[in-house]
Amino acid sequence: MIPIAPRKPVIVVIIVILLAFGAWAGYSCIHAHTPVRIGVLLPMTGDVDLKDPLEWAKDTINEQGGIGGRPIELVYKDTGSGNTTELAQELLADDSIRIVIGPPTSDDVYTLAPAFIQKQKLLISPLATSGDIIRAFGGKGYFWRTAQGDVAQVKVIVSLLRAKGAKKAALLAENTTYGDTVYDWTGFFATESGIDLSSVRQYDPGTLDADVAAALSTDPDYIIAACGPADAATIKKEIDRSGKPTKLFLTDAAETPALVSSLGAEADGIEGTSPTADPSSGFTAAYQEKFGEAPTDYAAPTYDALLLAAYTSARQDAAPFESLPGSIRHVVAGNGTRESWDAQGSRDAISAIMKGQSPYITGASGPLDFDPVYGVDPLVTYYSHWTVENGSFRTVEVFSSAKAGTSKVSGESADLSQASGSLMENVSPGGATYIPPMNRTDFEAIVVGPSSGWNNYRHESDALAVYTLLRENGVPDDHIILMLYDDVPDSPENPLYGNVHNVPGGANLRANAEVDYSGPNVTPDTFMDVLTGNITPETPFVLSSNASTDVFVYIASHGSPGSIVFPYPPDPAFTAGEFANITNTMYREGKYRQMVFFVDTCFGESIAENATAKGVLYFTGADSEEPSLGAVYDPQIHQWLSDEFTENVLAAIRADPDITFRDLYTTTYERVTGSHVEMLNAQNFGNINVPVMKFLSSP
């Protein structure tokens, strides 16, 4: 008799399938009638009305059938009347909300984005425009914004001034997160445009007199000011009082009625830029018809933030197992039928997305095209160029940031702009005749990270990374003098007590480092004594170099034009004059065979512009008119770990241990964001085709 297999397991499988199907059907039925809840973490009170464009966008979508029949419900958390961080925690705790429009400021993004990334919830901000945000959170997929970073506005301003024939400009930027971006990038675009940036100053709001006087003393055609209306009025009064023909050009923060009311007729002639809606979209006219007044600068990006949230929600319905970053990337990468921001366009876009299609979406502020690699930033923002005329703001022209010059790579965010190849220097020694007079017998190094405070983590981290590179390359510790302020490991703000790392999750670089000078002992005088071999009771460890010793000096710090900042008096800076005097003296006294400086500071070129000492090579990440930028942000500790120049130098060396000084220059020049890498005095150095790691080694 042939046994018959029991049928019970088959029945169980069928029951499980039926139950699963029933559960899915039940879920689908409930889901189809559940509102799409979207959080709003923005100010609902104050000068800027953000609720009108949000409600308008929500009602428009809901009147067209919502998202597959599901209405959008906005859950407001008013940051104008409550604590932003506490309100964000309420949205993070609400599992029915996966997308939040906000937060309002760039500082809020740095505070909140790590928690939203951890909870896998999207933030879409129409207001946070700091240029650093894309480098901090780009590529992670959980932070996006519908207003391009302020770098784009800087690019527009410099392009406008160039078109107006300006040859020289000065910059005044308030010492705030808003002012930081303008301060960081104006020099870069001025260099790209051939405009001489004669003065670059950052000030604390309300303390302007000396800064305006310094700017005017350089006789600029324009003063570019990133500030509010009160400081803008002060600057204009000082310009008028000086009797000079200098004109004032303002960023968007100053475009308020308060500027005109405080200056009266003296306001006439002031110029500026502000973000605005795409003039071809019809948004401005439609808004004015609906609300009886012109939209504010950020009305269009706010409307678009809800569109982007709605389209991403529609994609989630079409692909329920796709991640939120995957869904929003799919939405903004669409290249199908072009759909506009209005009722019909948003209805058709949602319908197409829910069918699995990929329409090309556009918004009130312009095309919703984003950086293809990092996300975060729209690639196009429209700006109005305005002037004050007869006591009123008059728009002169509206144009796209995409036409305000060229970026290195087509289709990248302005916040990731890199130096033009046409400005790269020819560092070939050419007719140089310098040949070191002696064979190499020794190698010594000085590594300096003088900055203090938790916010200067990257300077200490970079110094330790270079120290580690030397040690790994076989240089004994007694041939390296390490000068480090050394307050980061034990900082109460350091969540990883005792730890300093250069990449997220990386090794603790402080653990095995032998620091020779720390804290208040890290001064310009100490550095100069160490460099020149001057032993004193305060400086027992100094170079013992001679004419057969190759010397390497690395410095990571803050800089101002003509100086490198040290934290302690009586001489709080190492100056360009001191650099020239010391290197000339060391050459005459036979204190080195060849000497190489790697300097990572703002305005780094300005230290060695007059250097002529034989055998000296000076390599830096920024020209004399521009700051340098931080790189590699660690959201776990809320801190930048490195600087653009040092990060790219170390990456290039590790990728190619045989890379030469010449090739290191060209490689880092092409990779560093936001500044122009410079190599100085190559004609007096000798052979720059020597491998870097061969130079940075003991014989």
XYZ file of C-alpha atoms in Angstrom:
699
model
C 0.000 0.000 0.000
C 1.354 3.417 -0.976
C 1.304 5.788 1.987
C -0.500 9.073 1.494
C 1.301 12.165 2.777
C -0.677 14.072 5.366
C -2.382 17.175 4.029
C -2.295 19.085 7.273
C 0.875 21.134 6.476
C -0.613 22.190 3.145
C -3.750 23.387 4.866
C -1.656 25.325 7.390
C 0.270 27.061 4.601
C -2.994 27.991 2.858
C -4.392 29.380 6.105
C -1.241 31.447 6.711
C -1.437 32.874 3.181
C -5.116 33.710 3.602
C -4.469 35.366 6.959
C -1.591 37.387 5.500
C -3.724 38.418 2.562
C -6.528 39.378 4.894
C -4.177 41.367 7.087
C -2.772 43.177 4.056
C -6.273 43.838 2.749
C -7.298 45.149 6.153
C -4.215 47.314 6.370
C -4.804 48.629 2.849
C -8.422 49.464 3.661
C -7.462 51.304 6.845
C -4.460 52.956 5.177
C -6.589 54.206 2.293
C -8.711 56.221 4.726
C -5.873 57.473 6.952
C -4.762 61.079 6.500
C -1.187 61.719 5.418
C 0.178 63.494 8.478
C 3.054 65.891 7.802
C 4.781 67.771 10.604
C 5.555 71.489 10.380
C 8.420 72.759 12.543
C 8.466 76.434 11.599
C 7.528 79.810 13.126
C 3.850 80.558 12.640
C 4.144 83.969 14.280
C 6.409 86.884 13.416
C 7.273 88.926 10.363
C 7.305 86.098 7.801
C 3.976 84.411 7.047
C 4.663 80.739 6.327
C 1.247 79.336 7.151
C -0.511 80.825 4.122
C 1.623 79.035 1.482
C 1.471 75.775 3.476
C -2.313 75.863 3.827
C -2.684 76.863 0.189
C -0.566 73.947 -0.991
C -2.357 71.520 1.342
C -5.837 72.662 0.287
C -4.893 72.573 -3.408
C -3.734 68.955 -3.169
C -6.686 67.866 -1.012
C -9.203 69.498 -3.366
C -7.702 67.428 -6.198
C -8.195 64.156 -4.299
C -5.231 64.200 -1.939
C -2.779 61.307 -2.182
C -4.737 58.371 -3.535
C -7.827 59.670 -1.772
C -5.979 60.334 1.487
C -6.092 63.973 2.634
C -3.000 65.754 3.867
C -3.116 66.832 7.504
C -0.553 69.335 8.752
C 0.602 69.000 12.365
C 1.939 72.420 13.369
C 4.639 72.994 15.964
C 5.147 76.751 16.204
C 8.828 77.483 16.817
C 7.937 81.159 17.131
C 6.257 80.511 20.471
C 7.968 77.330 21.695
C 11.337 75.654 22.105
C 12.384 74.220 18.744
C 14.237 71.220 20.176
C 11.383 70.257 22.498
C 8.829 70.619 19.693
C 11.014 68.475 17.431
C 11.051 65.739 20.073
C 7.238 65.666 19.949
C 7.357 65.094 16.187
C 10.069 62.470 16.541
C 7.928 60.600 19.066
C 4.846 60.599 16.816
C 5.066 57.451 14.668
C 2.269 58.674 12.393
C 4.549 61.469 11.149
C 7.509 60.493 8.963
C 8.125 63.774 7.114
C 8.600 67.169 8.767
C 8.788 70.552 7.048
C 11.485 72.488 8.892
C 13.425 73.403 10.933
C 13.687 77.187 10.526
C 17.415 77.836 11.039
C 20.699 76.272 10.036
C 21.741 75.991 13.686
C 18.568 73.970 14.269
C 19.563 71.616 11.448
C 22.882 70.793 13.118
C 21.080 70.213 16.420
C 18.180 68.130 15.118
C 19.258 66.344 11.931
C 21.239 63.572 13.702
C 18.127 62.569 15.681
C 15.949 62.585 12.565
C 18.528 60.476 10.729
C 18.555 58.003 13.616
C 14.729 57.801 13.587
C 14.733 57.603 9.768
C 12.467 60.615 9.342
C 12.765 63.278 6.653
C 13.401 66.956 7.245
C 12.582 69.369 4.393
C 13.464 72.970 5.245
C 12.481 76.018 3.178
C 14.552 78.371 5.348
C 17.860 76.842 6.510
C 20.420 78.074 3.980
C 23.891 77.711 5.548
C 26.439 76.639 2.940
C 27.989 73.998 5.202
C 24.832 71.907 5.531
C 25.272 69.947 2.297
C 28.816 68.983 3.299
C 27.624 67.939 6.759
C 24.503 65.953 5.796
C 24.732 65.466 2.034
C 24.331 61.913 0.825
C 22.586 60.695 3.986
C 19.161 61.245 2.421
C 17.265 62.563 5.435
C 17.743 66.331 5.088
C 16.591 68.346 2.065
C 15.802 71.989 1.491
C 13.801 73.850 -1.119
C 15.833 77.078 -0.870
C 19.336 76.795 -2.245
C 22.190 77.477 0.165
C 23.421 81.042 0.582
C 26.524 80.150 -1.441
C 24.334 80.552 -4.525
C 23.383 84.076 -3.442
C 27.057 84.976 -2.950
C 27.781 83.659 -6.431
C 24.945 85.782 -7.827
C 26.153 88.932 -6.060
C 29.741 88.609 -7.276
C 28.508 87.871 -10.792
C 26.335 91.010 -10.712
C 29.208 93.182 -9.510
C 31.466 91.823 -12.229
C 28.789 92.611 -14.830
C 28.558 96.146 -13.428
C 32.296 96.621 -13.970
C 33.421 96.462 -10.335
C 37.171 95.946 -9.926
C 37.433 96.053 -6.156
C 35.051 95.091 -3.349
C 35.158 94.843 0.440
C 33.161 92.435 2.605
C 31.454 93.002 5.946
C 29.678 89.942 7.352
C 28.005 89.614 10.720
C 29.475 86.949 12.987
C 26.489 84.598 12.838
C 25.709 81.350 11.061
C 24.006 83.453 8.386
C 27.043 85.689 7.967
C 29.463 82.753 8.024
C 28.474 81.497 4.577
C 28.914 84.919 2.974
C 32.254 85.346 4.765
C 33.422 81.867 3.723
C 32.551 82.153 0.032
C 32.835 85.754 -1.162
C 36.617 85.519 -1.535
C 36.333 82.316 -3.547
C 33.925 83.765 -6.112
C 35.811 87.073 -6.191
C 38.949 85.162 -7.182
C 36.989 83.223 -9.789
C 35.597 86.493 -11.203
C 38.794 88.544 -11.128
C 37.517 91.008 -8.516
C 40.003 92.227 -5.904
C 38.526 91.624 -2.457
C 40.418 94.377 -0.676
C 39.040 93.862 2.845
C 37.354 90.852 4.476
C 35.954 91.408 7.953
C 33.514 89.564 10.186
C 32.006 91.507 13.086
C 29.670 91.036 16.019
C 26.329 92.702 15.253
C 26.240 96.272 16.540
C 30.054 96.756 16.645
C 30.742 98.137 13.218
C 32.611 101.433 13.254
C 36.199 100.137 12.983
C 35.220 97.505 10.433
C 33.483 99.984 8.127
C 36.428 102.352 8.383
C 38.850 99.539 7.495
C 36.735 98.553 4.494
C 36.461 102.145 3.248
C 40.204 102.715 3.641
C 40.776 100.315 0.727
C 38.610 102.458 -1.615
C 36.365 99.648 -2.901
C 33.820 100.143 -5.649
C 31.313 98.250 -3.489
C 30.945 97.118 0.089
C 29.115 93.789 0.196
C 27.327 93.470 3.545
C 25.685 90.366 5.016
C 23.693 91.819 7.887
C 20.317 92.943 9.132
C 18.694 96.307 8.409
C 20.071 98.120 11.483
C 23.707 97.357 10.637
C 23.043 98.027 6.946
C 21.803 101.511 7.872
C 24.948 102.120 9.935
C 27.182 101.069 7.035
C 25.319 103.340 4.598
C 25.642 106.325 6.935
C 29.389 105.741 7.297
C 29.796 105.497 3.521
C 27.917 108.777 3.034
C 29.913 110.438 5.809
C 33.188 109.393 4.150
C 32.294 111.200 0.916
C 33.681 108.287 -1.084
C 31.923 106.940 -4.195
C 31.699 103.439 -2.680
C 28.291 101.800 -3.151
C 26.488 99.393 -0.807
C 25.254 95.950 -1.882
C 23.225 93.905 0.614
C 22.156 90.299 1.034
C 18.515 89.344 1.565
C 18.424 89.757 5.370
C 18.469 93.552 5.061
C 15.574 93.845 2.612
C 12.974 95.046 5.114
C 10.904 98.222 5.519
C 13.030 98.998 8.603
C 16.017 99.731 6.340
C 14.165 102.416 4.418
C 12.418 103.897 7.455
C 15.700 104.275 9.350
C 17.520 105.972 6.465
C 14.799 107.908 4.716
C 16.005 109.440 1.449
C 19.566 108.257 2.202
C 18.435 104.681 1.432
C 18.059 105.470 -2.259
C 20.677 103.741 -4.378
C 21.280 100.785 -2.056
C 21.252 97.520 -3.991
C 20.806 93.899 -2.991
C 19.524 90.447 -3.818
C 16.797 88.240 -2.391
C 15.453 84.813 -3.345
C 12.180 84.908 -5.236
C 9.786 82.687 -7.162
C 10.467 81.475 -10.677
C 9.081 84.372 -12.765
C 7.807 81.956 -15.382
C 5.820 79.837 -12.900
C 3.029 82.360 -12.305
C 3.293 81.866 -8.542
C 3.770 85.528 -7.662
C 0.672 86.652 -9.563
C -1.415 83.748 -8.257
C -0.333 84.443 -4.669
C -1.150 88.115 -4.989
C -4.578 87.326 -6.409
C -5.340 84.879 -3.598
C -3.974 86.822 -0.623
C -4.085 90.409 -1.844
C -0.366 91.007 -1.300
C 2.969 89.999 -2.800
C 4.551 86.814 -1.479
C 7.458 87.039 0.939
C 10.895 85.811 -0.168
C 10.391 82.325 1.233
C 6.730 81.779 0.329
C 7.613 79.832 -2.834
C 10.179 77.513 -1.150
C 7.671 76.897 1.650
C 4.962 75.939 -0.842
C 7.463 73.666 -2.582
C 8.449 71.992 0.694
C 4.904 70.695 1.036
C 4.833 69.619 -2.614
C 8.025 67.631 -2.092
C 6.645 66.057 1.087
C 3.412 65.123 -0.701
C 5.209 63.634 -3.716
C 7.473 61.597 -1.448
C 4.427 60.306 0.448
C 2.836 59.320 -2.873
C 5.980 57.415 -3.828
C 5.882 55.639 -0.460
C 2.356 54.456 -1.264
C 3.526 53.226 -4.662
C 6.629 51.527 -3.219
C 5.827 50.788 0.454
C 9.061 48.887 1.111
C 11.303 51.639 -0.238
C 13.223 53.812 2.229
C 12.268 57.451 2.600
C 15.617 58.597 1.136
C 15.036 56.229 -1.765
C 11.562 57.636 -2.345
C 12.548 61.297 -2.325
C 15.527 60.592 -4.588
C 13.185 58.824 -7.013
C 10.850 61.830 -6.967
C 13.489 64.491 -7.659
C 15.237 62.367 -10.318
C 12.128 62.132 -12.481
C 12.579 62.972 -16.144
C 9.143 62.201 -17.574
C 6.305 64.609 -18.277
C 6.956 68.073 -16.838
C 4.457 68.937 -14.082
C 3.993 72.374 -12.530
C 3.202 73.489 -8.970
C -0.441 74.406 -9.527
C -3.601 72.330 -8.955
C -3.517 70.397 -12.206
C 0.237 69.919 -12.140
C 0.333 68.624 -8.556
C -2.660 66.327 -9.197
C -1.059 64.862 -12.313
C 2.305 64.495 -10.588
C 0.805 62.591 -7.649
C -1.230 60.376 -9.975
C 1.836 59.537 -12.084
C 4.031 58.848 -9.047
C 1.441 56.493 -7.560
C 1.403 54.585 -10.852
C 5.152 54.078 -10.566
C 6.007 56.732 -13.139
C 8.680 59.447 -12.801
C 7.365 62.863 -13.839
C 9.679 65.865 -14.004
C 8.438 67.959 -11.094
C 8.766 71.724 -10.872
C 7.796 74.057 -8.074
C 6.835 77.636 -7.424
C 10.477 78.500 -6.778
C 11.739 76.764 -9.924
C 12.670 73.277 -11.123
C 12.968 70.787 -8.260
C 16.268 69.434 -9.547
C 18.690 68.448 -6.806
C 22.368 67.649 -6.546
C 22.524 64.135 -8.047
C 25.110 62.823 -5.581
C 24.475 64.609 -2.290
C 20.832 65.643 -2.559
C 19.993 68.410 -0.039
C 20.234 71.381 -2.426
C 18.072 72.413 -5.369
C 20.325 73.313 -8.269
C 18.393 76.425 -9.281
C 17.156 79.363 -7.230
C 15.747 82.579 -8.643
C 16.957 85.869 -7.213
C 15.656 89.391 -7.569
C 18.247 92.128 -7.998
C 16.645 95.093 -6.272
C 17.446 98.709 -5.560
C 15.919 101.315 -3.258
C 14.305 104.047 -5.301
C 12.173 106.891 -3.923
C 11.854 105.098 -0.607
C 10.694 101.759 -2.058
C 12.292 98.486 -3.094
C 12.208 98.115 -6.870
C 13.115 94.900 -8.680
C 15.664 95.577 -11.406
C 15.931 92.042 -12.717
C 15.077 88.459 -11.808
C 17.403 85.702 -12.902
C 18.479 82.178 -12.124
C 21.475 81.245 -10.001
C 22.329 78.685 -12.672
C 23.257 81.562 -14.986
C 25.372 83.392 -12.444
C 28.675 81.916 -13.539
C 29.956 78.397 -14.034
C 30.622 75.573 -11.611
C 33.400 73.080 -12.019
C 31.009 70.188 -12.640
C 27.697 70.709 -14.377
C 24.747 69.803 -12.187
C 26.385 70.146 -8.761
C 25.296 72.353 -5.885
C 26.872 75.810 -5.718
C 27.830 74.852 -2.154
C 30.284 72.320 -3.611
C 31.968 74.686 -6.077
C 35.618 74.014 -6.807
C 38.362 76.174 -8.256
C 38.515 76.702 -12.002
C 41.309 74.861 -13.753
C 42.221 78.039 -15.621
C 43.392 79.606 -12.348
C 45.736 76.759 -11.429
C 49.301 78.004 -11.151
C 52.174 76.499 -13.089
C 54.347 75.371 -10.193
C 57.101 74.026 -12.420
C 60.442 75.334 -11.144
C 61.255 76.327 -14.742
C 64.605 78.042 -14.748
C 65.231 77.502 -11.042
C 68.837 76.669 -10.316
C 68.696 75.882 -6.589
C 70.294 72.565 -5.719
C 70.672 71.616 -2.041
C 74.363 72.038 -1.181
C 74.585 68.867 0.915
C 73.258 65.333 0.873
C 70.382 64.595 3.205
C 71.418 63.097 6.547
C 68.411 63.794 8.783
C 64.733 64.714 8.912
C 62.859 66.665 11.592
C 59.284 67.905 11.832
C 57.148 70.367 13.753
C 53.379 69.779 13.907
C 51.292 72.656 15.299
C 47.623 72.769 16.296
C 47.366 75.920 18.440
C 43.596 76.473 18.442
C 41.665 76.089 21.681
C 38.037 75.185 22.326
C 35.645 72.433 21.325
C 34.584 74.234 18.139
C 38.167 73.984 16.886
C 38.196 70.191 17.129
C 39.235 69.889 13.479
C 42.513 71.764 13.983
C 43.654 69.436 16.753
C 42.377 66.422 14.839
C 44.219 67.428 11.666
C 47.464 68.025 13.552
C 47.183 64.591 15.162
C 46.397 62.999 11.777
C 49.580 64.486 10.286
C 51.575 63.433 13.358
C 50.187 59.896 12.940
C 51.101 59.892 9.238
C 54.714 60.754 10.106
C 54.910 58.080 12.791
C 53.437 55.455 10.457
C 56.019 56.474 7.869
C 58.825 55.540 10.246
C 59.714 58.960 11.696
C 60.696 58.454 15.356
C 58.864 60.535 17.937
C 62.047 62.311 19.034
C 62.265 63.764 15.508
C 58.760 65.279 15.749
C 57.931 68.261 17.953
C 54.179 68.268 18.569
C 52.639 71.571 19.680
C 48.978 71.048 20.522
C 46.642 73.096 22.679
C 45.245 69.704 23.696
C 41.986 70.681 25.373
C 39.683 68.673 23.076
C 40.165 65.179 24.593
C 39.094 66.311 28.080
C 36.521 68.866 26.974
C 33.212 68.541 28.860
C 31.536 68.798 25.454
C 33.332 65.694 24.167
C 30.929 62.731 24.361
C 33.885 60.394 23.717
C 36.049 61.470 26.623
C 39.770 61.314 25.845
C 39.123 60.668 22.160
C 40.130 62.669 19.097
C 39.413 61.084 15.720
C 39.802 62.329 12.159
C 37.072 60.262 10.464
C 33.695 59.170 11.904
C 34.226 56.036 13.947
C 37.986 56.228 13.404
C 40.842 55.442 15.757
C 41.640 57.640 18.740
C 44.618 59.624 17.431
C 45.367 61.190 20.807
C 45.997 57.888 22.569
C 49.580 57.350 21.391
C 50.639 60.926 20.667
C 53.499 62.475 22.636
C 52.733 66.189 23.044
C 55.763 68.418 23.635
C 54.031 71.774 24.167
C 50.405 72.232 25.213
C 47.943 74.820 26.489
C 49.345 78.327 27.084
C 52.823 77.121 26.098
C 51.668 76.994 22.465
C 52.486 80.575 21.448
C 54.043 82.295 18.427
C 57.215 82.914 20.443
C 57.464 79.243 21.400
C 56.931 78.226 17.784
C 59.628 80.595 16.535
C 62.096 79.394 19.194
C 61.383 75.756 18.297
C 61.765 76.453 14.576
C 65.051 78.332 14.924
C 66.545 75.953 17.502
C 66.607 78.487 20.338
C 66.723 76.519 23.612
C 65.355 78.431 26.613
C 63.907 77.356 29.969
C 60.477 77.593 28.330
C 61.518 75.774 25.137
C 63.638 72.712 25.964
C 62.546 70.863 22.807
C 63.633 72.560 19.580
C 64.871 71.644 16.123
C 68.497 70.545 16.018
C 68.616 70.913 12.257
C 71.588 71.846 10.088
C 72.404 72.226 6.393
C 71.902 68.496 5.771
C 68.507 68.264 7.551
C 65.201 68.267 5.696
C 62.522 70.015 7.771
C 58.748 69.708 7.592
C 56.310 72.103 9.313
C 52.556 71.556 9.496
C 50.137 74.126 10.964
C 46.336 73.912 11.303
C 44.740 77.009 12.808
C 42.681 80.080 12.154
C 44.131 82.786 9.968
C 43.536 86.373 9.011
C 45.192 88.230 6.133
C 48.909 88.190 6.869
C 48.851 86.135 10.073
C 48.282 82.730 11.678
C 46.270 82.890 14.903
C 47.587 81.518 18.198
C 45.294 81.747 21.225
C 47.633 83.381 23.701
C 49.175 86.876 24.128
C 51.450 88.761 24.269
C 51.886 88.033 20.537
C 48.679 86.296 19.465
C 49.687 85.786 15.843
C 52.550 84.566 13.697
C 52.852 87.082 10.879
C 53.905 87.084 7.251
C 56.804 89.363 8.138
C 58.037 86.933 10.775
C 57.727 84.060 8.325
C 59.875 85.841 5.748
C 62.466 86.938 8.328
C 62.788 83.509 9.952
C 63.034 81.520 6.726
C 65.641 83.941 5.334
C 67.638 83.770 8.570
C 67.461 79.976 8.722
C 68.724 79.779 5.137
C 71.646 82.098 5.837
C 72.561 80.179 9.003
C 72.333 76.749 7.359
C 69.462 75.527 9.536
C 67.952 73.273 6.848
C 68.679 71.516 3.573
C 65.128 71.903 2.277
C 62.109 72.995 4.289
C 58.444 72.322 3.446
C 55.444 74.045 5.064
C 51.909 72.642 4.863
C 49.628 75.394 6.262
C 45.871 74.894 6.666
C 44.428 78.291 7.634
C 42.122 80.885 6.192
C 43.972 83.312 3.891
C 46.909 80.895 3.999
C 48.667 82.271 0.915
C 49.063 85.670 2.582
C 51.676 84.308 5.008
C 54.210 83.457 2.310
C 53.456 85.856 -0.544
C 56.824 87.555 0.031
C 58.807 84.388 0.765
C 62.038 84.102 -1.211
C 64.276 81.873 0.920
C 66.112 79.202 -1.053
C 65.010 75.638 -0.399
C 61.620 76.586 1.089
C 58.313 75.271 -0.299
C 55.002 76.595 1.042
C 51.769 74.670 0.391
C 48.380 75.957 1.600
C 44.680 75.472 1.046
C 43.470 79.056 0.498
C 44.593 82.128 -1.387
C 45.158 85.499 0.285
C 41.531 86.677 -0.078
C 39.536 83.654 1.067
C 38.862 81.471 4.098
C 39.203 77.703 4.004
C 36.413 75.295 4.920
C 35.834 72.424 7.301
C 35.295 68.896 6.022
C 34.048 65.543 7.341
C 31.226 66.233 9.791
C 30.529 63.693 12.542
C 26.867 63.859 13.592
C 27.578 61.629 16.588
C 29.652 64.322 18.272
C 28.175 67.280 16.330
C 31.570 68.452 15.147
C 33.740 68.925 12.053
C 36.657 66.481 12.150
C 38.953 67.912 9.510
C 39.588 70.783 7.113
C 39.127 70.547 3.346
C 42.808 71.047 2.532
C 44.266 68.605 5.052
C 41.588 65.998 4.415
C 42.321 66.034 0.679
C 46.095 66.106 1.138
C 46.020 63.051 3.408
C 43.581 61.234 1.123
C 45.809 61.846 -1.914
C 48.932 60.653 -0.100
C 47.249 57.511 1.183
C 45.790 56.745 -2.244
C 49.201 57.118 -3.888
C 52.185 56.847 -1.510
C 54.487 57.768 -4.415
C 52.711 61.031 -5.235
C 55.093 63.948 -5.817
C 54.798 67.497 -4.523
C 53.859 68.666 -8.018
C 51.102 66.062 -8.383
C 49.895 66.649 -4.829
C 49.321 70.288 -5.736
C 47.304 69.524 -8.859
C 45.321 66.744 -7.153
C 44.303 68.805 -4.133
C 43.635 71.898 -6.251
C 41.091 69.892 -8.250
C 39.417 68.355 -5.184
C 39.238 71.036 -2.501
C 35.867 72.768 -2.177
C 35.488 76.511 -1.711
C 39.086 77.717 -1.922
C 42.104 77.866 -4.209
C 45.023 75.645 -3.213
C 48.344 77.462 -3.588
C 51.972 76.322 -3.790
C 54.471 79.149 -3.286
C 58.218 79.611 -3.748
C 58.523 76.468 -5.886
C 61.036 78.243 -8.110
C 63.386 78.555 -5.111
C 62.783 75.097 -3.699
C 64.386 72.913 -6.311
C 62.962 69.609 -7.538
C 59.222 69.315 -6.794
C 58.981 65.921 -8.494
C 60.195 64.277 -5.278
C 57.692 61.847 -3.698
C 56.102 63.497 -0.681
C 56.383 60.432 1.545
C 60.056 60.046 0.669
C 60.633 63.593 1.902
C 58.518 62.932 5.030
C 60.743 60.103 6.235
C 63.909 59.551 8.180
C 66.991 58.719 6.067
